[in-house]
PDB file of C-alpha atoms in Angstrom:
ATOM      1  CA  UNK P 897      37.594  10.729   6.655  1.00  0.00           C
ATOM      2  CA  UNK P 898      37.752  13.807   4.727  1.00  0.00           C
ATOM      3  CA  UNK P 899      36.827  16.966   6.095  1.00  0.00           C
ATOM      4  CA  UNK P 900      34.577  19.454   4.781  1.00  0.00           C
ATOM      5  CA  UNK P 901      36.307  23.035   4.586  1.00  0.00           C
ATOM      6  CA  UNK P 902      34.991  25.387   7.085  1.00  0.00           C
ATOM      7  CA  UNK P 903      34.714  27.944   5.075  1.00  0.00           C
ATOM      8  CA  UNK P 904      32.175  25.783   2.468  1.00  0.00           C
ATOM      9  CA  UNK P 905      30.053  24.998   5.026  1.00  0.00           C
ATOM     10  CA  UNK P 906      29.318  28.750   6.435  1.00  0.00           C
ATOM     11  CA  UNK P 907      29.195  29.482   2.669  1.00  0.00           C
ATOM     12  CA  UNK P 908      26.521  27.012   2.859  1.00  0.00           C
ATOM     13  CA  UNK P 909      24.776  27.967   6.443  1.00  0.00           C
ATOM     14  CA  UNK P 910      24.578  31.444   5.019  1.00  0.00           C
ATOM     15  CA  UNK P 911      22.780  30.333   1.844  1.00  0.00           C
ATOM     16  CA  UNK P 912      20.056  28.260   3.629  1.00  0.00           C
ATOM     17  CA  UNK P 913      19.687  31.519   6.002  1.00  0.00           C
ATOM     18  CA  UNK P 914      19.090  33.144   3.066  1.00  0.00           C
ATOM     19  CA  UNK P 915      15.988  31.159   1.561  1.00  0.00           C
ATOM     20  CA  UNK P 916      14.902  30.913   4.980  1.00  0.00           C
ATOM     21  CA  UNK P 917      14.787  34.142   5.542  1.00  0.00           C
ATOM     22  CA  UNK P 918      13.233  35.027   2.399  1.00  0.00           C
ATOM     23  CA  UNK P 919      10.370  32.491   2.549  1.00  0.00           C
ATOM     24  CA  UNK P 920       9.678  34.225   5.924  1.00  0.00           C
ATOM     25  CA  UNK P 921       9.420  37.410   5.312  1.00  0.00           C
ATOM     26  CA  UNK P 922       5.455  38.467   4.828  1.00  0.00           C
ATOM     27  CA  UNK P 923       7.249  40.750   1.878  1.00  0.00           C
ATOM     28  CA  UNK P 924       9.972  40.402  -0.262  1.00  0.00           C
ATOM     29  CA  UNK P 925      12.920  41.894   1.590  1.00  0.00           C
ATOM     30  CA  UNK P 926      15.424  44.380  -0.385  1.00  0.00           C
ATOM     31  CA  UNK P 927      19.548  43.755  -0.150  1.00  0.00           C
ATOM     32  CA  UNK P 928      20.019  46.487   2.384  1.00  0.00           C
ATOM     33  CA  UNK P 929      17.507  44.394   4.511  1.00  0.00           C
ATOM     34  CA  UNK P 930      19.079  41.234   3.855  1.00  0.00           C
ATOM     35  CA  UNK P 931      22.153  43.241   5.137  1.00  0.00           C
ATOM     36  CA  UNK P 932      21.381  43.872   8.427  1.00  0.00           C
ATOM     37  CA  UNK P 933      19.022  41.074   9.403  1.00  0.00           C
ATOM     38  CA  UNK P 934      21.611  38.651   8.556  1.00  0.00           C
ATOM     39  CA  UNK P 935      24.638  39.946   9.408  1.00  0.00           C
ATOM     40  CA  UNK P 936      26.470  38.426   6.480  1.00  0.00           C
ATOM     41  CA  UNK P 937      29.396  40.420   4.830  1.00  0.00           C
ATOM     42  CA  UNK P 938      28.588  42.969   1.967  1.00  0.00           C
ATOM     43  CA  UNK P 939      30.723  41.209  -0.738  1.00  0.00           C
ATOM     44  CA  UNK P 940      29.910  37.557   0.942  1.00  0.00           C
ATOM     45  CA  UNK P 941      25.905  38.689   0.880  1.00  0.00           C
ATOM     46  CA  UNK P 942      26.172  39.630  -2.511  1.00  0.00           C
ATOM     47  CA  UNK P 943      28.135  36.601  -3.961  1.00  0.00           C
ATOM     48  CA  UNK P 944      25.403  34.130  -2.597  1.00  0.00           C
ATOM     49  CA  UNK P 945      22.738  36.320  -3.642  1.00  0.00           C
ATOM     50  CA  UNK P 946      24.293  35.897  -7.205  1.00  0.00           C
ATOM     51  CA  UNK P 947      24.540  32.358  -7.142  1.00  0.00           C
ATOM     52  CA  UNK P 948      20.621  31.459  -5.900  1.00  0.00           C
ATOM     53  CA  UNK P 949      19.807  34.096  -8.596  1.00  0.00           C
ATOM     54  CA  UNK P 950      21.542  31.656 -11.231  1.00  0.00           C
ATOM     55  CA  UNK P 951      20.159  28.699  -9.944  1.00  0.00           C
ATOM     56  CA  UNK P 952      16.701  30.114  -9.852  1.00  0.00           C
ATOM     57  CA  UNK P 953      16.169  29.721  -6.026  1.00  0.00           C
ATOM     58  CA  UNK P 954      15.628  33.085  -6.127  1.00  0.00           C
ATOM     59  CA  UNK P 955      13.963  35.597  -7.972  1.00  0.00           C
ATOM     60  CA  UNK P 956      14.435  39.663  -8.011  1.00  0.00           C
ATOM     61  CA  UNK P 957      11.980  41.779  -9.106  1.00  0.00           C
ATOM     62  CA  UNK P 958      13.521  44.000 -11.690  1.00  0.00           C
ATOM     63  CA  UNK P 959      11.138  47.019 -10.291  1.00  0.00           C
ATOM     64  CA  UNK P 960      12.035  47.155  -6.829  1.00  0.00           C
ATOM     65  CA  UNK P 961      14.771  44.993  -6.765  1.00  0.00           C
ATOM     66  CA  UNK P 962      13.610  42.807  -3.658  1.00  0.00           C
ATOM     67  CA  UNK P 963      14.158  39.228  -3.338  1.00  0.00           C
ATOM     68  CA  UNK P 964      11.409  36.169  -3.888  1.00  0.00           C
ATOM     69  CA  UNK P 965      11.877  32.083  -3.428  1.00  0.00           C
ATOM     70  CA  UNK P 966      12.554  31.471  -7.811  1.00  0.00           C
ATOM     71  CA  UNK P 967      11.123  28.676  -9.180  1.00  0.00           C
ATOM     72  CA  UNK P 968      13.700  26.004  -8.517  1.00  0.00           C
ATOM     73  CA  UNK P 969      12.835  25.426  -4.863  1.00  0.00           C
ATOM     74  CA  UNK P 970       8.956  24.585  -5.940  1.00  0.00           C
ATOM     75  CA  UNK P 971      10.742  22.438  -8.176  1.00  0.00           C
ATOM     76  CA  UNK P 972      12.663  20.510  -5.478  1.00  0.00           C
ATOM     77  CA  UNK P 973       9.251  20.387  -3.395  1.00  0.00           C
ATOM     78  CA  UNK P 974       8.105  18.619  -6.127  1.00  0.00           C
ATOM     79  CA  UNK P 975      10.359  15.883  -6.155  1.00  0.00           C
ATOM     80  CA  UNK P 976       9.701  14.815  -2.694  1.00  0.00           C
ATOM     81  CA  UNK P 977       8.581  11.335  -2.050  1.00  0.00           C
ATOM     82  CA  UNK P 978       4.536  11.324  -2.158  1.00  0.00           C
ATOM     83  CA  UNK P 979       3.332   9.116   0.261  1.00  0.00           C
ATOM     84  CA  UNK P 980       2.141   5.488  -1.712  1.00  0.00           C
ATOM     85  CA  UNK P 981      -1.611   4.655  -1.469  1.00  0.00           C
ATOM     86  CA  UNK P 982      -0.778   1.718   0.535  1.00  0.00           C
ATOM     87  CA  UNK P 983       1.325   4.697   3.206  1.00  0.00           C
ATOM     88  CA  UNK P 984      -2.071   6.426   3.268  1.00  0.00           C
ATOM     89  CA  UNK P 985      -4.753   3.847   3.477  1.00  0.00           C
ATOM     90  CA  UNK P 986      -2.745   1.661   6.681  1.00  0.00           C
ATOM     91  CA  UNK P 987      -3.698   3.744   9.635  1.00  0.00           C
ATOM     92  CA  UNK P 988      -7.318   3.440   8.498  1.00  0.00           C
ATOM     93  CA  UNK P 989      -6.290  -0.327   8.365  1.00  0.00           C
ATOM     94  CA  UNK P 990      -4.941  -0.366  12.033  1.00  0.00           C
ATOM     95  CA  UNK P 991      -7.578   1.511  13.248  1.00  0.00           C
ATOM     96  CA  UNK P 992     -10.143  -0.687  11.795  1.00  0.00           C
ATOM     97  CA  UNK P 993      -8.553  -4.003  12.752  1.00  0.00           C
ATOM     98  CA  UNK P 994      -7.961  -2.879  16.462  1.00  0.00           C
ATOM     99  CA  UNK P 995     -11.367  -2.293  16.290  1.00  0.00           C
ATOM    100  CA  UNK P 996     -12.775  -5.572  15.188  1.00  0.00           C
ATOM    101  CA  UNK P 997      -9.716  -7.754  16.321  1.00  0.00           C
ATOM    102  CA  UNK P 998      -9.390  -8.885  12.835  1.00  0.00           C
ATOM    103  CA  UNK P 999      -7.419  -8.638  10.164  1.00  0.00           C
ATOM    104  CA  UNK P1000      -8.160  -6.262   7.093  1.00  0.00           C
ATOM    105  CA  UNK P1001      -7.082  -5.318   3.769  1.00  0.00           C
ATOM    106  CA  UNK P1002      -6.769  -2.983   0.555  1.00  0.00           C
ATOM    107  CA  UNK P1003      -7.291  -3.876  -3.045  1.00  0.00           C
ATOM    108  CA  UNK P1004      -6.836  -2.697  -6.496  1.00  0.00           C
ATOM    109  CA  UNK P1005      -7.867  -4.146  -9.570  1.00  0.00           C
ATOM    110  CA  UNK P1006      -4.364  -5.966 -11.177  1.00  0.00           C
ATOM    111  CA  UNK P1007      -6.048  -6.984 -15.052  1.00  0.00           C
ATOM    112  CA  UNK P1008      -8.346 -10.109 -14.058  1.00  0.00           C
ATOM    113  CA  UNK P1009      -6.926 -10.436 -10.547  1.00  0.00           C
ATOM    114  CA  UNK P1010      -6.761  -8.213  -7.140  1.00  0.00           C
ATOM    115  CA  UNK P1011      -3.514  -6.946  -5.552  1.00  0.00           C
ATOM    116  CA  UNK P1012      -3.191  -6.459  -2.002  1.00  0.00           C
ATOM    117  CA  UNK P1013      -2.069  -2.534  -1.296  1.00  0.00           C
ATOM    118  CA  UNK P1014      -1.645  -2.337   2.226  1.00  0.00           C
ATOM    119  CA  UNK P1015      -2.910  -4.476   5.419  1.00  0.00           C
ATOM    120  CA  UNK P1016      -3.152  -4.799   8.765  1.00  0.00           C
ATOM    121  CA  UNK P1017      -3.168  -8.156  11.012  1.00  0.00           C
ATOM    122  CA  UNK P1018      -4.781  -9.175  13.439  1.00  0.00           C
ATOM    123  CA  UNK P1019      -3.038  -9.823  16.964  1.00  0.00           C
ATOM    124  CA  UNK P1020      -5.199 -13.029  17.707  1.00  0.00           C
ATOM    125  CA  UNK P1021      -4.006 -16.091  17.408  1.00  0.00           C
ATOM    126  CA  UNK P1022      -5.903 -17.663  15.003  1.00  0.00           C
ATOM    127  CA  UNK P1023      -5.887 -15.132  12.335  1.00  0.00           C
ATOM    128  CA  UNK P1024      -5.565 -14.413   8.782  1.00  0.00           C
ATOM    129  CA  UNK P1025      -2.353 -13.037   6.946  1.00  0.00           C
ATOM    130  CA  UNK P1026      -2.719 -10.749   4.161  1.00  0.00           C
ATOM    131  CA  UNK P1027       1.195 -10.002   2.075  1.00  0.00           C
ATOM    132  CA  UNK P1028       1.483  -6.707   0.291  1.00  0.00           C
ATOM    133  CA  UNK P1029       1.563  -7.404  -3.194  1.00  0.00           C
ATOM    134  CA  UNK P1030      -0.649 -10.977  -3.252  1.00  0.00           C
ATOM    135  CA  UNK P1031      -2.718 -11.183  -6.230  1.00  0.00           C
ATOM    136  CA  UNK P1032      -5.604 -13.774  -6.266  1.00  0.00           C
ATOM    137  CA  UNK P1033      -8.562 -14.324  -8.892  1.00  0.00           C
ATOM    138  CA  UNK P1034     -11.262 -11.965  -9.068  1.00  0.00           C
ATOM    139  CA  UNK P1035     -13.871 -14.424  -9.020  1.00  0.00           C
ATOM    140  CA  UNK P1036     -12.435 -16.332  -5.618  1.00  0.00           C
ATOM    141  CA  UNK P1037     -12.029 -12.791  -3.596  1.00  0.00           C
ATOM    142  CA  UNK P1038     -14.730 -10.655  -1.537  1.00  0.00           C
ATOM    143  CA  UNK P1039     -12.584  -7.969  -2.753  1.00  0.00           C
ATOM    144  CA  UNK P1040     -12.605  -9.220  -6.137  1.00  0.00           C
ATOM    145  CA  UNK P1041     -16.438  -9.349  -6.603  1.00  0.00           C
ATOM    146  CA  UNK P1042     -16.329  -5.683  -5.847  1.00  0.00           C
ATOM    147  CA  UNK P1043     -13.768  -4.716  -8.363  1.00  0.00           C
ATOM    148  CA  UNK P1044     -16.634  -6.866 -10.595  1.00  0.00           C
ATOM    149  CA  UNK P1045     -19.190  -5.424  -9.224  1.00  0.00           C
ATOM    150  CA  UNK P1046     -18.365  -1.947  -9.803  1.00  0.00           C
ATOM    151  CA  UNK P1047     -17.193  -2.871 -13.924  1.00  0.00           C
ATOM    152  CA  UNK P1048     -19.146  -1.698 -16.426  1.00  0.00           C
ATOM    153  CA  UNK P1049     -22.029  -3.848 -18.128  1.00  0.00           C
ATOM    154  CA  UNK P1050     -19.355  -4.273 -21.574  1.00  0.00           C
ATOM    155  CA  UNK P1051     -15.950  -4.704 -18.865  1.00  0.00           C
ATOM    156  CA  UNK P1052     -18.372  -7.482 -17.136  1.00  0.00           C
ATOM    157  CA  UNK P1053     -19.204  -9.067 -19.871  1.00  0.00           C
ATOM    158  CA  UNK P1054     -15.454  -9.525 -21.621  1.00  0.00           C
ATOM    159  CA  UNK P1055     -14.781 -11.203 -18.307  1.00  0.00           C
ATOM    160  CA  UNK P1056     -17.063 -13.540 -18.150  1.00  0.00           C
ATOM    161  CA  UNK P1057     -16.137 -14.684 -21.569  1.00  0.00           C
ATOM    162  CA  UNK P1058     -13.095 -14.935 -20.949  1.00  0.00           C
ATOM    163  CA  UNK P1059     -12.414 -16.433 -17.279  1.00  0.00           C
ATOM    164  CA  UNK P1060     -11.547 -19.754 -16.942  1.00  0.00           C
ATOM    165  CA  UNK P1061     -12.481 -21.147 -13.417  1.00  0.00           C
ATOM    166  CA  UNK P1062      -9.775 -22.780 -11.221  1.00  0.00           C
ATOM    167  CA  UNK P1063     -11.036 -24.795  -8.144  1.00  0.00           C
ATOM    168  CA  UNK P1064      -8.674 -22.434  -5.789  1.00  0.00           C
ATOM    169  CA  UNK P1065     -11.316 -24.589  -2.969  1.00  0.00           C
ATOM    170  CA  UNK P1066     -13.816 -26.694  -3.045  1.00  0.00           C
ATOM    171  CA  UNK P1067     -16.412 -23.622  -2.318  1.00  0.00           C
ATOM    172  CA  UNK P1068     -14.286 -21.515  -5.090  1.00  0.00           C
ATOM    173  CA  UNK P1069     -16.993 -20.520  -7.826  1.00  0.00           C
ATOM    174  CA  UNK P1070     -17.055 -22.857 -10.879  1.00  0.00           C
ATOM    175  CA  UNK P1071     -20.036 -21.129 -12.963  1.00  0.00           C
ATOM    176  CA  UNK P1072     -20.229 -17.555 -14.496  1.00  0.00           C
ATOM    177  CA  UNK P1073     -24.322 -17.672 -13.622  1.00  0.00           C
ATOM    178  CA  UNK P1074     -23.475 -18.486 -10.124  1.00  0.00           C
ATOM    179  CA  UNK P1075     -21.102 -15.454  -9.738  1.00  0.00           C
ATOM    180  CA  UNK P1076     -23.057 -12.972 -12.177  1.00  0.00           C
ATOM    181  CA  UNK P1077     -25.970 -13.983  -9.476  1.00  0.00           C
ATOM    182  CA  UNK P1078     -23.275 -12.662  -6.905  1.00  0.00           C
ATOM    183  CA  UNK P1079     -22.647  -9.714  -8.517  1.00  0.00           C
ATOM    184  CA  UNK P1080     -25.977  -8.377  -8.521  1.00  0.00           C
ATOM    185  CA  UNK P1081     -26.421  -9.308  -5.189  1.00  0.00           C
ATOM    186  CA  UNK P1082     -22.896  -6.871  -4.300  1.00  0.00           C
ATOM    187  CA  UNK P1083     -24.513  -4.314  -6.415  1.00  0.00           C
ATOM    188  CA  UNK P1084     -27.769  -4.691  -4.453  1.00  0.00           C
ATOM    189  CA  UNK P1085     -25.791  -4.902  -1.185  1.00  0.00           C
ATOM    190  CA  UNK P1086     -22.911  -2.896  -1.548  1.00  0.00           C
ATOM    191  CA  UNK P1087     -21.156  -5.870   0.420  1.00  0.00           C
ATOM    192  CA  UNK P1088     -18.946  -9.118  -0.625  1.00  0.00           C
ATOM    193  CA  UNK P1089     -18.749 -12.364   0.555  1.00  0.00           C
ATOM    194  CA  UNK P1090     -15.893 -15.555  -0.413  1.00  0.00           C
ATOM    195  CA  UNK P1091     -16.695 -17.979   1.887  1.00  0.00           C
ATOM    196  CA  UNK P1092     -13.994 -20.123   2.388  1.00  0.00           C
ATOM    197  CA  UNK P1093     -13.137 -19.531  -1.462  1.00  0.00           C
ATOM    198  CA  UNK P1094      -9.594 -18.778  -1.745  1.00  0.00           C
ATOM    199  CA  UNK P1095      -8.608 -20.019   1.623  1.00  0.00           C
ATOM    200  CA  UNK P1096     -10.444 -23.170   3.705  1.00  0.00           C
ATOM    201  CA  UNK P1097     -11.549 -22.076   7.491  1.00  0.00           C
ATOM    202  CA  UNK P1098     -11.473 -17.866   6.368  1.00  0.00           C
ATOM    203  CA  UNK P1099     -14.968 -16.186   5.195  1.00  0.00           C
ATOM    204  CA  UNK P1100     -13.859 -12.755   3.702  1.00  0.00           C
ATOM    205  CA  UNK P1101     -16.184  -9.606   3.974  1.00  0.00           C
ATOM    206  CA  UNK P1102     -15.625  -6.718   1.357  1.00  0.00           C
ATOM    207  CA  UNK P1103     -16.692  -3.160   0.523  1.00  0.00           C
ATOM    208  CA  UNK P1104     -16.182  -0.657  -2.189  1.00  0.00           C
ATOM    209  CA  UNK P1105     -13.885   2.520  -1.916  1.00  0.00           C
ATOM    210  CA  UNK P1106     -15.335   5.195  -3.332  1.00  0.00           C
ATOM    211  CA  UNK P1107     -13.771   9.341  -3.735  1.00  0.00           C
ATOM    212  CA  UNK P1108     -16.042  11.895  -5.157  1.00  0.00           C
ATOM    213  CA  UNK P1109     -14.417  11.409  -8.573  1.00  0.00           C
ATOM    214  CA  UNK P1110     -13.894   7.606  -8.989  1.00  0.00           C
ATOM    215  CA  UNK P1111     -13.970   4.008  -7.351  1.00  0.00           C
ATOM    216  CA  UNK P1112     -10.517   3.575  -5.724  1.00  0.00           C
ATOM    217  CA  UNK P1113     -10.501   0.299  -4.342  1.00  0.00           C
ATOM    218  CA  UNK P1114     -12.186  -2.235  -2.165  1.00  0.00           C
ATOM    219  CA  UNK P1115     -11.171  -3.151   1.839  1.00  0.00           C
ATOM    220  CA  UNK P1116     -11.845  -6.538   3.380  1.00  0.00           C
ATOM    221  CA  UNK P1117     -11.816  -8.170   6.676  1.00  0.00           C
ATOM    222  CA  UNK P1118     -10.621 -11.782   6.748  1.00  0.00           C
ATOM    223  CA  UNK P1119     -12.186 -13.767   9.286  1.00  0.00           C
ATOM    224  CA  UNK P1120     -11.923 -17.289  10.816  1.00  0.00           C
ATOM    225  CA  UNK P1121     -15.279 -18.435   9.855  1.00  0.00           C
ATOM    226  CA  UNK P1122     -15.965 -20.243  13.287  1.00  0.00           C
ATOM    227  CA  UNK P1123     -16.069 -16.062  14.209  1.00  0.00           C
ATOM    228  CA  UNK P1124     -17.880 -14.892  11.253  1.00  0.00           C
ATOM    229  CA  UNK P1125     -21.551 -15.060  13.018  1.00  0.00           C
ATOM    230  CA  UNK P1126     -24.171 -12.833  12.217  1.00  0.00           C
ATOM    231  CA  UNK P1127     -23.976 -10.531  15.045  1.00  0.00           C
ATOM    232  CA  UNK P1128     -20.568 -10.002  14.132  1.00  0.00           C
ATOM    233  CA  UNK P1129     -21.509  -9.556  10.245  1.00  0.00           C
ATOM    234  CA  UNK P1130     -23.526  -6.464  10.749  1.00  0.00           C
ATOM    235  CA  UNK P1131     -21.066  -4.977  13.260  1.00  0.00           C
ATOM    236  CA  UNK P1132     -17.907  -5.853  10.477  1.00  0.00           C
ATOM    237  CA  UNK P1133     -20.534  -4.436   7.730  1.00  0.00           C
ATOM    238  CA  UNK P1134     -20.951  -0.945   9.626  1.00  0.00           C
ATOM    239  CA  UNK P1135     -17.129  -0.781  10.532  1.00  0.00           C
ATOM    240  CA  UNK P1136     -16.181  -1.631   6.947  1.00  0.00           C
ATOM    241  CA  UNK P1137     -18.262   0.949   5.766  1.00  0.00           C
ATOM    242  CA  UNK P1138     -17.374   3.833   8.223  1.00  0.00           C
ATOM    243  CA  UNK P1139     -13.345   2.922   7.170  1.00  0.00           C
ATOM    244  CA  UNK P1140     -13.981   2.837   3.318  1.00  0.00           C
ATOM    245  CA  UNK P1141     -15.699   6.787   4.330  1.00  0.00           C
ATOM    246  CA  UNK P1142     -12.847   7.681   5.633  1.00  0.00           C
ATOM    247  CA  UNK P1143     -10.604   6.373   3.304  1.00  0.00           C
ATOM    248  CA  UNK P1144     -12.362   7.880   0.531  1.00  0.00           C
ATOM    249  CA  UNK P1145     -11.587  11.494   2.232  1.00  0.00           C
ATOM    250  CA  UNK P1146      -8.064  10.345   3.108  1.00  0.00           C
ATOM    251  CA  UNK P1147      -7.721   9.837  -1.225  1.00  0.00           C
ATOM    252  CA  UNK P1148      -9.896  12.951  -2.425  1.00  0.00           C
ATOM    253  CA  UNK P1149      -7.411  14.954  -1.149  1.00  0.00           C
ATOM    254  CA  UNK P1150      -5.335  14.246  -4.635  1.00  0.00           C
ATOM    255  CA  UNK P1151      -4.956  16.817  -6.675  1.00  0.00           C
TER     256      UNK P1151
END
């Protein structure tokens, strides 16, 4: 193991002190403050001060000769990790599944297929299980038929012509009037249904995710259907629809 000189490292303790001292101060402080608040050497003060100067973590206004954070540290801040969409939307996930004791998910369109984002499972032992990164037909998904749903008349429309039906189940849809008919009905509804579709013994519930500025994404719930009842549709339509709410605030935030 090689050691690090001593002398490096206080080099290096007394340039962090440095920015932070700067980015505390409510003004930018002069050398002779620098000085005595941080008890650094003259020459030693001055010699750091030179070097964050040529990197541009500082900045020294040529009129009073005080000391600002320069622009490379915003440009370190900006190369830190954002979190993913699928970091973001999983609490909302948790929270919702914990509430409903089932298990839920997040979709994005993936060209005539969905993609699975982010989900949460259920703790029951019959349940569903939803992989990050699955992709399934548009046409066999409750999460799908939004993505559809929310396409334009002309996006709609290229679909259709193009989709070729594959019997994913026997309840998958086979015939573009059947699932144009359940299109209009999501529009109408705001709510999805695949009902035992894409997998035998689950009936999937879905709603849209929508910001201020654009349609992000649709969330499911994936159900056993011997637990899918109607009392438990309306209360899985009102919690899907207070999470996608809350999601949508959680993504405005963007810039």
């Amino acid at each position: 193991m090689k050691l690090i000189p001593t002398s490096a490292v206080k080099s290096l303790d007394r340039g962090l002190d440095i920015l932070e001292y700067v980015a505390g101060c409510p003004e930018p402080p002069s050398f002779s403050q620098l000085l005595t608040s941080l008890g650094i050497p003259r020459s030693s003060l001055f010699h750091l001060l030179t070097n964050l100067l040529s990197r541009n973590f500082l900045e020294r206004d040529p009129g009073t000769e005080r000391y600002r954070l320069g622009s490379g540290v915003a440009q370190l801040a900006r190369k830190l990790r954002k979190p993913s969409l699928g970091d973001r939307v999983t609490p909302y996930l948790r929270q919702l599944s914990a509430e409903v004791s089932e298990t839920c998910g997040f979709y994005v369109q993936a060209a005539d297929a969905v993609e699975v984002v982010a989900s949460a499972i259920s703790t029951q032992a019959l349940s569903y299980t939803m992989k990050v990164g699955t992709k399934a037909p548009l046409y066999a998904m409750s999460a799908g038929k939004i993505m559809l749903a929310e396409s334009s008349a002309e996006e709609l429309s290229g679909y259709l012509a193009r989709v070729a039906f594959a019997p994913v189940t026997p309840h998958t849809a086979r015939s573009k009037s059947r699932l144009r008919k359940e299109i209009t009905e999501v529009r109408a509804s705001g709510f999805a249904y695949s009902r035992e579709e894409f997998t035998l013994g689950i009936t999937a519930i879905a709603t849209a995710v929508r910001g201020e500025r654009n349609f992000c994404g649709a969330i499911n719930l994936a159900v056993p259907t011997a637990r899918f009842t109607p009392a438990r549709d309306a209360e899985f339509r009102e919690a899907l629809r207070r999470t996608a709410q809350a999601i949508a605030k959680e993504i405005d935030t963007d810039p």
